[in-house]
PDB file of C-alpha atoms in Angstrom:
ATOM      1  CA  LEU E 589      94.859 203.944 119.218  1.00  0.00           C
ATOM      2  CA  ALA E 590      97.303 206.854 119.461  1.00  0.00           C
ATOM      3  CA  ASP E 591      99.569 204.611 121.547  1.00  0.00           C
ATOM      4  CA  THR E 592      99.503 201.972 118.798  1.00  0.00           C
ATOM      5  CA  ALA E 593     100.364 204.563 116.136  1.00  0.00           C
ATOM      6  CA  SER E 594     103.211 205.888 118.284  1.00  0.00           C
ATOM      7  CA  CYS E 595     104.495 202.358 118.817  1.00  0.00           C
ATOM      8  CA  LEU E 596     104.406 201.635 115.063  1.00  0.00           C
ATOM      9  CA  HIS E 597     106.263 204.890 114.336  1.00  0.00           C
ATOM     10  CA  LYS E 598     108.949 204.006 116.892  1.00  0.00           C
ATOM     11  CA  ARG E 599     109.249 200.514 115.424  1.00  0.00           C
ATOM     12  CA  LYS E 600     109.850 201.968 111.942  1.00  0.00           C
ATOM     13  CA  GLU E 601     112.496 204.303 113.410  1.00  0.00           C
ATOM     14  CA  LEU E 602     114.112 201.350 115.152  1.00  0.00           C
ATOM     15  CA  GLU E 603     114.151 199.213 112.020  1.00  0.00           C
ATOM     16  CA  SER E 604     115.809 202.024 110.050  1.00  0.00           C
ATOM     17  CA  ILE E 605     118.880 201.940 112.335  1.00  0.00           C
ATOM     18  CA  GLU E 606     122.046 200.654 110.684  1.00  0.00           C
ATOM     19  CA  LEU E 607     124.943 200.259 113.078  1.00  0.00           C
ATOM     20  CA  HIS E 608     128.440 199.595 111.726  1.00  0.00           C
ATOM     21  CA  ILE E 609     131.040 198.030 114.004  1.00  0.00           C
ATOM     22  CA  LYS E 610     134.646 197.593 112.920  1.00  0.00           C
ATOM     23  CA  ALA E 611     136.541 194.639 114.351  1.00  0.00           C
ATOM     24  CA  LYS E 612     139.751 192.699 113.809  1.00  0.00           C
ATOM     25  CA  VAL E 613     139.187 189.533 111.783  1.00  0.00           C
ATOM     26  CA  ASN E 614     141.244 186.593 110.570  1.00  0.00           C
ATOM     27  CA  GLU E 615     141.680 185.602 106.929  1.00  0.00           C
ATOM     28  CA  LYS E 616     138.392 183.640 107.017  1.00  0.00           C
ATOM     29  CA  GLY E 617     136.386 186.656 108.187  1.00  0.00           C
ATOM     30  CA  HIS E 618     135.958 185.412 111.765  1.00  0.00           C
ATOM     31  CA  LEU E 619     136.309 187.934 114.568  1.00  0.00           C
ATOM     32  CA  PHE E 620     139.151 187.684 117.052  1.00  0.00           C
ATOM     33  CA  LYS E 621     136.679 188.861 119.714  1.00  0.00           C
ATOM     34  CA  SER E 622     132.928 188.168 119.575  1.00  0.00           C
ATOM     35  CA  ILE E 623     130.441 191.041 119.635  1.00  0.00           C
ATOM     36  CA  HIS E 624     127.973 190.792 122.534  1.00  0.00           C
ATOM     37  CA  ALA E 625     124.913 192.865 123.467  1.00  0.00           C
ATOM     38  CA  LYS E 626     127.109 195.085 125.682  1.00  0.00           C
ATOM     39  CA  GLU E 627     129.345 196.038 122.721  1.00  0.00           C
ATOM     40  CA  ILE E 628     126.254 196.773 120.616  1.00  0.00           C
ATOM     41  CA  GLU E 629     124.811 198.949 123.411  1.00  0.00           C
ATOM     42  CA  THR E 630     128.091 200.888 123.634  1.00  0.00           C
ATOM     43  CA  ALA E 631     128.399 201.292 119.846  1.00  0.00           C
ATOM     44  CA  LEU E 632     124.807 202.554 119.557  1.00  0.00           C
ATOM     45  CA  LYS E 633     125.566 205.203 122.176  1.00  0.00           C
ATOM     46  CA  THR E 634     128.962 206.312 120.843  1.00  0.00           C
ATOM     47  CA  GLU E 635     128.319 206.038 117.094  1.00  0.00           C
ATOM     48  CA  LEU E 636     124.648 207.020 116.805  1.00  0.00           C
ATOM     49  CA  ASN E 637     123.860 208.652 120.174  1.00  0.00           C
ATOM     50  CA  ILE E 638     121.059 206.126 120.759  1.00  0.00           C
ATOM     51  CA  SER E 639     120.464 204.786 124.258  1.00  0.00           C
ATOM     52  CA  ILE E 640     119.198 201.213 124.323  1.00  0.00           C
ATOM     53  CA  GLU E 641     119.873 199.102 127.389  1.00  0.00           C
ATOM     54  CA  GLU E 642     121.848 195.891 127.006  1.00  0.00           C
ATOM     55  CA  LYS E 643     118.951 193.820 128.428  1.00  0.00           C
ATOM     56  CA  MET E 644     116.699 195.010 125.552  1.00  0.00           C
ATOM     57  CA  ILE E 645     119.068 193.558 122.925  1.00  0.00           C
ATOM     58  CA  HIS E 646     118.367 189.882 122.250  1.00  0.00           C
ATOM     59  CA  LEU E 647     121.156 187.961 120.560  1.00  0.00           C
ATOM     60  CA  ASP E 648     120.786 184.180 120.215  1.00  0.00           C
ATOM     61  CA  SER E 649     124.573 184.049 120.336  1.00  0.00           C
ATOM     62  CA  PRO E 650     127.419 186.570 120.064  1.00  0.00           C
ATOM     63  CA  LEU E 651     128.297 187.820 116.571  1.00  0.00           C
ATOM     64  CA  LYS E 652     131.487 186.091 115.424  1.00  0.00           C
ATOM     65  CA  GLU E 653     132.013 187.005 111.770  1.00  0.00           C
ATOM     66  CA  VAL E 654     131.798 189.888 109.323  1.00  0.00           C
ATOM     67  CA  GLY E 655     128.457 190.559 107.674  1.00  0.00           C
ATOM     68  CA  SER E 656     125.053 192.127 108.352  1.00  0.00           C
ATOM     69  CA  PHE E 657     122.799 190.799 111.087  1.00  0.00           C
ATOM     70  CA  LYS E 658     119.236 191.591 112.176  1.00  0.00           C
ATOM     71  CA  VAL E 659     119.349 192.181 115.921  1.00  0.00           C
ATOM     72  CA  PRO E 660     116.024 191.817 117.771  1.00  0.00           C
ATOM     73  CA  ILE E 661     115.124 194.291 120.473  1.00  0.00           C
ATOM     74  CA  THR E 662     112.320 194.518 123.026  1.00  0.00           C
ATOM     75  CA  ALA E 663     111.510 197.683 124.958  1.00  0.00           C
ATOM     76  CA  GLY E 664     108.268 197.304 126.893  1.00  0.00           C
ATOM     77  CA  ASN E 665     105.579 196.579 124.305  1.00  0.00           C
ATOM     78  CA  LEU E 666     107.841 197.737 121.455  1.00  0.00           C
ATOM     79  CA  LYS E 667     109.385 194.848 119.551  1.00  0.00           C
ATOM     80  CA  GLY E 668     111.461 195.141 116.420  1.00  0.00           C
ATOM     81  CA  SER E 669     114.941 194.726 115.054  1.00  0.00           C
ATOM     82  CA  PHE E 670     117.741 196.754 113.548  1.00  0.00           C
ATOM     83  CA  THR E 671     120.763 195.958 111.414  1.00  0.00           C
ATOM     84  CA  VAL E 672     124.287 195.542 112.752  1.00  0.00           C
ATOM     85  CA  THR E 673     127.023 195.298 110.138  1.00  0.00           C
ATOM     86  CA  ILE E 674     130.381 193.947 111.254  1.00  0.00           C
ATOM     87  CA  GLU E 675     133.274 195.155 109.067  1.00  0.00           C
ATOM     88  CA  SER E 676     136.943 194.256 109.200  1.00  0.00           C
ATOM     89  CA  ILE E 677     139.478 196.865 110.292  1.00  0.00           C
TER      90      ILE E 677
END
């Protein structure tokens, strides 16, 4: 039961993460370079000092436009998501 409570606490912490990534975009708001799990992993580490391995980040497809996106993550039995917001430079 303590393990379940710990897991729920970690999930709430995870879901409170808001990562902001700045990228170059065209006039329609589309990125010149897509954002992949590797870029998200790097940004989490450099911007928020959070270590999450690339393989734990599950994108259906790379992020290609500005906006906010829920990004699913799986770490062992911990499943949840956090928000990535892509902003134009």
